[in-house]
Amino acid sequence: MDEAATRRAILGFLGGGLILGVGVRPGVSREKRISLLIRQARDKGPISRRIHFISGALRGTRYQGYTLVGGPRRPEQFVVRDDAFDCVTFCETVLAAAISPNPGEFDAALRTIRYHNGVVNWRERNHYFFEWGLHNIENKICSAVTMPGSIKIEKTVYWHRELGKRHFSIVVIPRTIFLSSKSMLANGDIVGFITQRPNMDYFHVGFVAFGNNGELLLRHASQSHRRVLDERMDRFAAVNRVQYVTLLRPQESASVSMNDKL
């Protein structure tokens, strides 16, 4: 199972990969590659299409975990890479690029998404994905999506000893309802997979994507496949015995809200 999201405090970007489909050589610098994707996405229409374009261009990029730099007794560093991802940093990078009106605003967007109030500090990092979702809803970068038949569950997470126990409640969508409700989904929706482990919240995250024939796909940085790729959503859910998911929908007004805070 892809459990990268459950180790949120130590995930990020390292290693080498390929950006496919946008005519950019792997040797081109990180800044130029991100800038090109942002510029090319401008004319793609609404944010769902921009996310679909940018995330699709990154298919084939290498998976790499344990890459964010910082800790309770180690200074936090703002890490920006697009040549390798874990599941969360893939979503963060694509989302930051999609909401950035120009390349110069990418770093600020990524800081706002990754850290509470955009403060680069280990304790302000969104270590648990339930925090990631809550803070990015507060930022108006995302909104929560529910479906008829959703239920509320409660969990206590304590994987990070230094952060202590954190109790939260969250509205989740049962797998069968999620998979049978394609008409309520959009390209670029962020799907989080709730773990059954008692001390953690999620085990994986990725984007909703639709294939050429309308099939429901998961576009994600896969630990088991060692790269960013598309997989059939129903197959991923079955193999990983998914019970519940959550959905976040990126918002078109995110860049405006972000700029107002900076």
PDB file of C-alpha atoms in Angstrom:
ATOM      1  CA  MET A   1       0.000   0.000   0.000  1.00  0.00           C
ATOM      2  CA  ASP A   2       1.121   3.572  -0.722  1.00  0.00           C
ATOM      3  CA  GLU A   3       1.506   4.944   2.797  1.00  0.00           C
ATOM      4  CA  ALA A   4       3.495   8.064   1.884  1.00  0.00           C
ATOM      5  CA  ALA A   5       0.808  10.498   3.045  1.00  0.00           C
ATOM      6  CA  THR A   6       0.888   9.074   6.552  1.00  0.00           C
ATOM      7  CA  ARG A   7       4.512  10.150   6.921  1.00  0.00           C
ATOM      8  CA  ARG A   8       3.642  13.722   5.989  1.00  0.00           C
ATOM      9  CA  ALA A   9       6.360  15.356   8.064  1.00  0.00           C
ATOM     10  CA  ILE A  10       9.184  13.743   6.138  1.00  0.00           C
ATOM     11  CA  LEU A  11       7.930  13.815   2.570  1.00  0.00           C
ATOM     12  CA  GLY A  12       8.993  16.181  -0.199  1.00  0.00           C
ATOM     13  CA  PHE A  13      11.155  16.389  -3.267  1.00  0.00           C
ATOM     14  CA  LEU A  14      14.479  14.720  -4.168  1.00  0.00           C
ATOM     15  CA  GLY A  15      16.044  12.807  -7.016  1.00  0.00           C
ATOM     16  CA  GLY A  16      15.682  13.023 -10.787  1.00  0.00           C
ATOM     17  CA  GLY A  17      12.723  12.492 -13.047  1.00  0.00           C
ATOM     18  CA  LEU A  18      11.193  13.423 -16.371  1.00  0.00           C
ATOM     19  CA  ILE A  19       8.573  15.933 -17.358  1.00  0.00           C
ATOM     20  CA  LEU A  20       6.719  14.348 -20.250  1.00  0.00           C
ATOM     21  CA  GLY A  21       4.554  15.802 -22.946  1.00  0.00           C
ATOM     22  CA  VAL A  22       5.528  19.476 -22.757  1.00  0.00           C
ATOM     23  CA  GLY A  23       8.709  19.498 -24.828  1.00  0.00           C
ATOM     24  CA  VAL A  24      11.013  20.144 -21.887  1.00  0.00           C
ATOM     25  CA  ARG A  25      14.285  18.283 -21.512  1.00  0.00           C
ATOM     26  CA  PRO A  26      15.026  16.687 -18.099  1.00  0.00           C
ATOM     27  CA  GLY A  27      18.159  18.809 -17.822  1.00  0.00           C
ATOM     28  CA  VAL A  28      16.274  22.094 -17.916  1.00  0.00           C
ATOM     29  CA  SER A  29      16.303  23.870 -14.559  1.00  0.00           C
ATOM     30  CA  ARG A  30      13.477  23.565 -12.067  1.00  0.00           C
ATOM     31  CA  GLU A  31      12.530  27.236 -12.455  1.00  0.00           C
ATOM     32  CA  LYS A  32      12.230  27.064 -16.244  1.00  0.00           C
ATOM     33  CA  ARG A  33      10.231  23.835 -16.174  1.00  0.00           C
ATOM     34  CA  ILE A  34       7.688  25.103 -13.653  1.00  0.00           C
ATOM     35  CA  SER A  35       7.492  28.449 -15.426  1.00  0.00           C
ATOM     36  CA  LEU A  36       6.798  26.742 -18.739  1.00  0.00           C
ATOM     37  CA  LEU A  37       4.026  24.625 -17.261  1.00  0.00           C
ATOM     38  CA  ILE A  38       2.394  27.672 -15.676  1.00  0.00           C
ATOM     39  CA  ARG A  39       2.567  29.639 -18.927  1.00  0.00           C
ATOM     40  CA  GLN A  40       1.270  26.754 -21.025  1.00  0.00           C
ATOM     41  CA  ALA A  41      -1.617  26.153 -18.612  1.00  0.00           C
ATOM     42  CA  ARG A  42      -2.891  29.736 -18.813  1.00  0.00           C
ATOM     43  CA  ASP A  43      -5.027  29.138 -21.888  1.00  0.00           C
ATOM     44  CA  LYS A  44      -6.405  25.770 -20.741  1.00  0.00           C
ATOM     45  CA  GLY A  45      -9.500  27.270 -19.152  1.00  0.00           C
ATOM     46  CA  PRO A  46     -10.766  26.679 -15.591  1.00  0.00           C
ATOM     47  CA  ILE A  47      -8.600  25.368 -12.786  1.00  0.00           C
ATOM     48  CA  SER A  48      -9.799  21.774 -13.273  1.00  0.00           C
ATOM     49  CA  ARG A  49      -8.339  21.787 -16.794  1.00  0.00           C
ATOM     50  CA  ARG A  50      -5.133  23.501 -15.705  1.00  0.00           C
ATOM     51  CA  ILE A  51      -4.590  20.868 -13.018  1.00  0.00           C
ATOM     52  CA  HIS A  52      -5.358  18.105 -15.494  1.00  0.00           C
ATOM     53  CA  PHE A  53      -2.845  19.540 -17.977  1.00  0.00           C
ATOM     54  CA  ILE A  54      -0.033  20.151 -15.465  1.00  0.00           C
ATOM     55  CA  SER A  55      -0.455  16.844 -13.642  1.00  0.00           C
ATOM     56  CA  GLY A  56      -0.621  15.005 -16.952  1.00  0.00           C
ATOM     57  CA  ALA A  57       2.615  16.631 -18.085  1.00  0.00           C
ATOM     58  CA  LEU A  58       4.314  15.307 -14.952  1.00  0.00           C
ATOM     59  CA  ARG A  59       3.434  11.658 -15.542  1.00  0.00           C
ATOM     60  CA  GLY A  60       6.585   9.564 -15.501  1.00  0.00           C
ATOM     61  CA  THR A  61       8.325  11.690 -12.883  1.00  0.00           C
ATOM     62  CA  ARG A  62      10.141   9.579 -10.301  1.00  0.00           C
ATOM     63  CA  TYR A  63       8.661   8.834  -6.885  1.00  0.00           C
ATOM     64  CA  GLN A  64      10.799   9.874  -3.920  1.00  0.00           C
ATOM     65  CA  GLY A  65       9.808   9.995  -0.262  1.00  0.00           C
ATOM     66  CA  TYR A  66      11.461  11.259   2.920  1.00  0.00           C
ATOM     67  CA  THR A  67      12.542  14.515   1.344  1.00  0.00           C
ATOM     68  CA  LEU A  68      11.254  17.582   3.184  1.00  0.00           C
ATOM     69  CA  VAL A  69      13.962  19.116   5.330  1.00  0.00           C
ATOM     70  CA  GLY A  70      13.361  20.082   8.941  1.00  0.00           C
ATOM     71  CA  GLY A  71      12.389  18.738  12.338  1.00  0.00           C
ATOM     72  CA  PRO A  72      11.677  19.613  15.976  1.00  0.00           C
ATOM     73  CA  ARG A  73      15.372  20.347  16.488  1.00  0.00           C
ATOM     74  CA  ARG A  74      16.415  20.990  12.890  1.00  0.00           C
ATOM     75  CA  PRO A  75      15.705  24.223  10.999  1.00  0.00           C
ATOM     76  CA  GLU A  76      12.970  23.941   8.416  1.00  0.00           C
ATOM     77  CA  GLN A  77      13.988  24.535   4.809  1.00  0.00           C
ATOM     78  CA  PHE A  78      11.581  25.482   2.073  1.00  0.00           C
ATOM     79  CA  VAL A  79      12.142  22.701  -0.466  1.00  0.00           C
ATOM     80  CA  VAL A  80      11.015  23.278  -4.049  1.00  0.00           C
ATOM     81  CA  ARG A  81      11.547  20.521  -6.597  1.00  0.00           C
ATOM     82  CA  ASP A  82       9.596  19.184  -9.535  1.00  0.00           C
ATOM     83  CA  ASP A  83      11.871  16.338 -10.605  1.00  0.00           C
ATOM     84  CA  ALA A  84      10.642  13.814  -8.015  1.00  0.00           C
ATOM     85  CA  PHE A  85       7.590  13.601  -5.767  1.00  0.00           C
ATOM     86  CA  ASP A  86       5.775  11.756  -3.044  1.00  0.00           C
ATOM     87  CA  CYS A  87       1.997  11.714  -3.178  1.00  0.00           C
ATOM     88  CA  VAL A  88       1.482  14.909  -1.172  1.00  0.00           C
ATOM     89  CA  THR A  89       4.237  17.012  -2.734  1.00  0.00           C
ATOM     90  CA  PHE A  90       2.945  16.024  -6.177  1.00  0.00           C
ATOM     91  CA  CYS A  91      -0.476  17.442  -5.283  1.00  0.00           C
ATOM     92  CA  GLU A  92       1.070  20.526  -3.685  1.00  0.00           C
ATOM     93  CA  THR A  93       3.271  21.327  -6.672  1.00  0.00           C
ATOM     94  CA  VAL A  94       0.547  20.849  -9.274  1.00  0.00           C
ATOM     95  CA  LEU A  95      -1.954  22.856  -7.246  1.00  0.00           C
ATOM     96  CA  ALA A  96       0.520  25.702  -6.660  1.00  0.00           C
ATOM     97  CA  ALA A  97       1.333  25.858 -10.364  1.00  0.00           C
ATOM     98  CA  ALA A  98      -2.349  25.789 -11.334  1.00  0.00           C
ATOM     99  CA  ILE A  99      -3.348  28.671  -9.057  1.00  0.00           C
ATOM    100  CA  SER A 100      -0.318  30.833  -9.868  1.00  0.00           C
ATOM    101  CA  PRO A 101      -1.234  33.542 -12.396  1.00  0.00           C
ATOM    102  CA  ASN A 102       2.450  33.820 -13.325  1.00  0.00           C
ATOM    103  CA  PRO A 103       5.685  31.927 -12.527  1.00  0.00           C
ATOM    104  CA  GLY A 104       6.819  34.561 -10.046  1.00  0.00           C
ATOM    105  CA  GLU A 105       4.010  33.640  -7.659  1.00  0.00           C
ATOM    106  CA  PHE A 106       4.635  29.890  -7.601  1.00  0.00           C
ATOM    107  CA  ASP A 107       6.866  29.795  -4.506  1.00  0.00           C
ATOM    108  CA  ALA A 108       4.427  31.911  -2.479  1.00  0.00           C
ATOM    109  CA  ALA A 109       1.550  29.661  -3.540  1.00  0.00           C
ATOM    110  CA  LEU A 110       3.458  26.536  -2.525  1.00  0.00           C
ATOM    111  CA  ARG A 111       4.343  28.003   0.883  1.00  0.00           C
ATOM    112  CA  THR A 112       0.688  28.878   1.480  1.00  0.00           C
ATOM    113  CA  ILE A 113      -0.413  25.350   0.568  1.00  0.00           C
ATOM    114  CA  ARG A 114       2.258  23.474   2.539  1.00  0.00           C
ATOM    115  CA  TYR A 115       2.433  25.585   5.710  1.00  0.00           C
ATOM    116  CA  HIS A 116      -0.183  27.016   8.032  1.00  0.00           C
ATOM    117  CA  ASN A 117      -0.391  30.727   7.239  1.00  0.00           C
ATOM    118  CA  GLY A 118       2.533  30.253   4.832  1.00  0.00           C
ATOM    119  CA  VAL A 119       5.082  30.287   7.678  1.00  0.00           C
ATOM    120  CA  VAL A 120       8.094  28.105   6.870  1.00  0.00           C
ATOM    121  CA  ASN A 121       8.524  26.401  10.210  1.00  0.00           C
ATOM    122  CA  TRP A 122       8.421  22.723  11.130  1.00  0.00           C
ATOM    123  CA  ARG A 123       5.536  23.169  13.556  1.00  0.00           C
ATOM    124  CA  GLU A 124       3.567  25.164  10.980  1.00  0.00           C
ATOM    125  CA  ARG A 125       3.914  22.425   8.347  1.00  0.00           C
ATOM    126  CA  ASN A 126       0.692  20.544   7.577  1.00  0.00           C
ATOM    127  CA  HIS A 127       2.046  17.256   8.930  1.00  0.00           C
ATOM    128  CA  TYR A 128      -1.251  15.385   8.848  1.00  0.00           C
ATOM    129  CA  PHE A 129      -3.372  15.495   5.728  1.00  0.00           C
ATOM    130  CA  PHE A 130      -6.517  16.300   7.700  1.00  0.00           C
ATOM    131  CA  GLU A 131      -4.698  19.510   8.708  1.00  0.00           C
ATOM    132  CA  TRP A 132      -3.645  20.077   5.107  1.00  0.00           C
ATOM    133  CA  GLY A 133      -7.276  19.957   4.067  1.00  0.00           C
ATOM    134  CA  LEU A 134      -8.588  22.150   6.870  1.00  0.00           C
ATOM    135  CA  HIS A 135      -5.953  24.839   6.360  1.00  0.00           C
ATOM    136  CA  ASN A 136      -6.391  24.949   2.595  1.00  0.00           C
ATOM    137  CA  ILE A 137     -10.143  25.238   3.013  1.00  0.00           C
ATOM    138  CA  GLU A 138      -9.497  28.160   5.372  1.00  0.00           C
ATOM    139  CA  ASN A 139      -7.210  29.663   2.723  1.00  0.00           C
ATOM    140  CA  LYS A 140     -10.017  29.293   0.157  1.00  0.00           C
ATOM    141  CA  ILE A 141      -7.624  27.306  -2.001  1.00  0.00           C
ATOM    142  CA  CYS A 142      -9.935  24.269  -1.808  1.00  0.00           C
ATOM    143  CA  SER A 143     -13.486  23.466  -0.806  1.00  0.00           C
ATOM    144  CA  ALA A 144     -14.783  20.226   0.673  1.00  0.00           C
ATOM    145  CA  VAL A 145     -16.949  17.976  -1.503  1.00  0.00           C
ATOM    146  CA  THR A 146     -19.449  15.591   0.053  1.00  0.00           C
ATOM    147  CA  MET A 147     -21.979  13.190  -1.439  1.00  0.00           C
ATOM    148  CA  PRO A 148     -25.326  11.792  -0.320  1.00  0.00           C
ATOM    149  CA  GLY A 149     -24.510   8.940   2.021  1.00  0.00           C
ATOM    150  CA  SER A 150     -21.395  10.583   3.469  1.00  0.00           C
ATOM    151  CA  ILE A 151     -20.810   9.930   7.148  1.00  0.00           C
ATOM    152  CA  LYS A 152     -18.794  11.515   9.929  1.00  0.00           C
ATOM    153  CA  ILE A 153     -15.983   9.614  11.626  1.00  0.00           C
ATOM    154  CA  GLU A 154     -13.665  10.521  14.482  1.00  0.00           C
ATOM    155  CA  LYS A 155     -10.004   9.672  14.833  1.00  0.00           C
ATOM    156  CA  THR A 156      -7.088  10.414  17.123  1.00  0.00           C
ATOM    157  CA  VAL A 157      -3.720  10.670  15.427  1.00  0.00           C
ATOM    158  CA  TYR A 158      -0.419  10.410  17.233  1.00  0.00           C
ATOM    159  CA  TRP A 159       2.134   9.200  14.710  1.00  0.00           C
ATOM    160  CA  HIS A 160       4.260  12.309  15.309  1.00  0.00           C
ATOM    161  CA  ARG A 161       5.240  12.083  18.967  1.00  0.00           C
ATOM    162  CA  GLU A 162       6.534  15.661  19.085  1.00  0.00           C
ATOM    163  CA  LEU A 163       3.110  16.985  18.071  1.00  0.00           C
ATOM    164  CA  GLY A 164       1.167  15.021  20.670  1.00  0.00           C
ATOM    165  CA  LYS A 165      -2.256  13.444  20.146  1.00  0.00           C
ATOM    166  CA  ARG A 166      -4.734  15.234  17.910  1.00  0.00           C
ATOM    167  CA  HIS A 167      -8.403  14.322  17.848  1.00  0.00           C
ATOM    168  CA  PHE A 168     -10.567  15.317  14.911  1.00  0.00           C
ATOM    169  CA  SER A 169     -13.831  14.501  13.180  1.00  0.00           C
ATOM    170  CA  ILE A 170     -14.212  14.449   9.427  1.00  0.00           C
ATOM    171  CA  VAL A 171     -16.938  13.774   6.864  1.00  0.00           C
ATOM    172  CA  VAL A 172     -15.959  10.848   4.634  1.00  0.00           C
ATOM    173  CA  ILE A 173     -17.449   9.173   1.565  1.00  0.00           C
ATOM    174  CA  PRO A 174     -17.848   5.370   1.539  1.00  0.00           C
ATOM    175  CA  ARG A 175     -15.984   3.726  -1.325  1.00  0.00           C
ATOM    176  CA  THR A 176     -19.060   2.343  -3.086  1.00  0.00           C
ATOM    177  CA  ILE A 177     -20.758   5.747  -3.115  1.00  0.00           C
ATOM    178  CA  PHE A 178     -17.610   7.468  -4.357  1.00  0.00           C
ATOM    179  CA  LEU A 179     -17.031   5.028  -7.213  1.00  0.00           C
ATOM    180  CA  SER A 180     -20.676   5.154  -8.321  1.00  0.00           C
ATOM    181  CA  SER A 181     -20.865   8.971  -8.355  1.00  0.00           C
ATOM    182  CA  LYS A 182     -18.655   9.877 -11.306  1.00  0.00           C
ATOM    183  CA  SER A 183     -21.033  12.629 -12.384  1.00  0.00           C
ATOM    184  CA  MET A 184     -20.237  14.528  -9.167  1.00  0.00           C
ATOM    185  CA  LEU A 185     -16.483  14.440  -9.770  1.00  0.00           C
ATOM    186  CA  ALA A 186     -14.216  16.710 -11.781  1.00  0.00           C
ATOM    187  CA  ASN A 187     -10.712  16.500 -13.149  1.00  0.00           C
ATOM    188  CA  GLY A 188      -8.337  17.881 -10.541  1.00  0.00           C
ATOM    189  CA  ASP A 189     -10.382  16.963  -7.472  1.00  0.00           C
ATOM    190  CA  ILE A 190      -8.014  15.884  -4.701  1.00  0.00           C
ATOM    191  CA  VAL A 191      -8.974  12.499  -3.303  1.00  0.00           C
ATOM    192  CA  GLY A 192      -7.627  11.375   0.069  1.00  0.00           C
ATOM    193  CA  PHE A 193      -7.755   7.757   1.188  1.00  0.00           C
ATOM    194  CA  ILE A 194      -8.487   7.214   4.888  1.00  0.00           C
ATOM    195  CA  THR A 195      -6.239   4.655   6.559  1.00  0.00           C
ATOM    196  CA  GLN A 196      -7.559   1.944   8.846  1.00  0.00           C
ATOM    197  CA  ARG A 197      -4.541   2.325  11.115  1.00  0.00           C
ATOM    198  CA  PRO A 198      -5.661   3.732  14.468  1.00  0.00           C
ATOM    199  CA  ASN A 199      -2.900   6.328  14.920  1.00  0.00           C
ATOM    200  CA  MET A 200      -2.973   7.953  11.484  1.00  0.00           C
ATOM    201  CA  ASP A 201      -5.413   9.752   9.209  1.00  0.00           C
ATOM    202  CA  TYR A 202      -4.687   9.023   5.536  1.00  0.00           C
ATOM    203  CA  PHE A 203      -2.477   6.599   3.679  1.00  0.00           C
ATOM    204  CA  HIS A 204      -2.469   8.220   0.230  1.00  0.00           C
ATOM    205  CA  VAL A 205      -3.663  11.171  -1.869  1.00  0.00           C
ATOM    206  CA  GLY A 206      -3.915  11.974  -5.557  1.00  0.00           C
ATOM    207  CA  PHE A 207      -5.974  13.670  -8.257  1.00  0.00           C
ATOM    208  CA  VAL A 208      -9.172  12.550  -9.899  1.00  0.00           C
ATOM    209  CA  ALA A 209      -8.687  12.210 -13.656  1.00  0.00           C
ATOM    210  CA  PHE A 210     -10.915  10.988 -16.447  1.00  0.00           C
ATOM    211  CA  GLY A 211      -9.515   8.902 -19.286  1.00  0.00           C
ATOM    212  CA  ASN A 212     -10.301   9.285 -22.979  1.00  0.00           C
ATOM    213  CA  ASN A 213     -13.198   6.865 -22.652  1.00  0.00           C
ATOM    214  CA  GLY A 214     -14.557   8.471 -19.500  1.00  0.00           C
ATOM    215  CA  GLU A 215     -13.011   5.935 -17.136  1.00  0.00           C
ATOM    216  CA  LEU A 216     -12.355   7.161 -13.602  1.00  0.00           C
ATOM    217  CA  LEU A 217      -8.623   7.320 -12.880  1.00  0.00           C
ATOM    218  CA  LEU A 218      -6.321   8.147 -10.000  1.00  0.00           C
ATOM    219  CA  ARG A 219      -3.390  10.334 -11.059  1.00  0.00           C
ATOM    220  CA  HIS A 220      -0.785  10.107  -8.345  1.00  0.00           C
ATOM    221  CA  ALA A 221       2.822   9.687  -7.286  1.00  0.00           C
ATOM    222  CA  SER A 222       2.893   5.985  -6.535  1.00  0.00           C
ATOM    223  CA  GLN A 223       5.321   4.489  -4.065  1.00  0.00           C
ATOM    224  CA  SER A 224       4.764   0.976  -5.387  1.00  0.00           C
ATOM    225  CA  HIS A 225       5.170   1.946  -9.063  1.00  0.00           C
ATOM    226  CA  ARG A 226       7.976   4.414  -8.269  1.00  0.00           C
ATOM    227  CA  ARG A 227       6.605   7.153 -10.523  1.00  0.00           C
ATOM    228  CA  VAL A 228       3.693   9.449 -11.282  1.00  0.00           C
ATOM    229  CA  LEU A 229       1.059   7.626 -13.299  1.00  0.00           C
ATOM    230  CA  ASP A 230      -2.639   7.041 -13.920  1.00  0.00           C
ATOM    231  CA  GLU A 231      -4.379   3.992 -12.431  1.00  0.00           C
ATOM    232  CA  ARG A 232      -7.967   2.882 -12.569  1.00  0.00           C
ATOM    233  CA  MET A 233      -9.613   4.215  -9.437  1.00  0.00           C
ATOM    234  CA  ASP A 234     -11.685   1.101  -8.795  1.00  0.00           C
ATOM    235  CA  ARG A 235      -8.630  -1.136  -9.069  1.00  0.00           C
ATOM    236  CA  PHE A 236      -6.592   1.018  -6.685  1.00  0.00           C
ATOM    237  CA  ALA A 237      -9.465   1.083  -4.186  1.00  0.00           C
ATOM    238  CA  ALA A 238      -9.890  -2.695  -4.341  1.00  0.00           C
ATOM    239  CA  VAL A 239      -6.201  -3.556  -4.037  1.00  0.00           C
ATOM    240  CA  ASN A 240      -5.761  -1.207  -1.081  1.00  0.00           C
ATOM    241  CA  ARG A 241      -9.058  -2.187   0.588  1.00  0.00           C
ATOM    242  CA  VAL A 242     -10.229   1.394   0.722  1.00  0.00           C
ATOM    243  CA  GLN A 243     -13.227   2.008   2.967  1.00  0.00           C
ATOM    244  CA  TYR A 244     -13.539   5.804   2.928  1.00  0.00           C
ATOM    245  CA  VAL A 245     -12.262   8.769   0.955  1.00  0.00           C
ATOM    246  CA  THR A 246     -12.468  12.545   1.217  1.00  0.00           C
ATOM    247  CA  LEU A 247     -12.628  15.038  -1.634  1.00  0.00           C
ATOM    248  CA  LEU A 248     -11.260  18.554  -1.969  1.00  0.00           C
ATOM    249  CA  ARG A 249     -12.022  20.721  -4.987  1.00  0.00           C
ATOM    250  CA  PRO A 250      -9.466  23.424  -5.912  1.00  0.00           C
ATOM    251  CA  GLN A 251     -11.018  26.865  -6.214  1.00  0.00           C
ATOM    252  CA  GLU A 252     -10.676  29.302  -9.082  1.00  0.00           C
ATOM    253  CA  SER A 253     -10.411  32.277  -6.731  1.00  0.00           C
ATOM    254  CA  ALA A 254      -7.485  30.781  -4.842  1.00  0.00           C
ATOM    255  CA  SER A 255      -4.819  33.011  -6.355  1.00  0.00           C
ATOM    256  CA  VAL A 256      -6.767  36.150  -5.452  1.00  0.00           C
ATOM    257  CA  SER A 257      -7.264  35.004  -1.860  1.00  0.00           C
ATOM    258  CA  MET A 258      -3.612  34.045  -1.609  1.00  0.00           C
ATOM    259  CA  ASN A 259      -2.403  37.399  -2.939  1.00  0.00           C
ATOM    260  CA  ASP A 260      -4.595  39.264  -0.468  1.00  0.00           C
ATOM    261  CA  LYS A 261      -2.767  37.507   2.391  1.00  0.00           C
ATOM    262  CA  LEU A 262       0.759  38.191   1.140  1.00  0.00           C
TER     263      LEU A 262
END
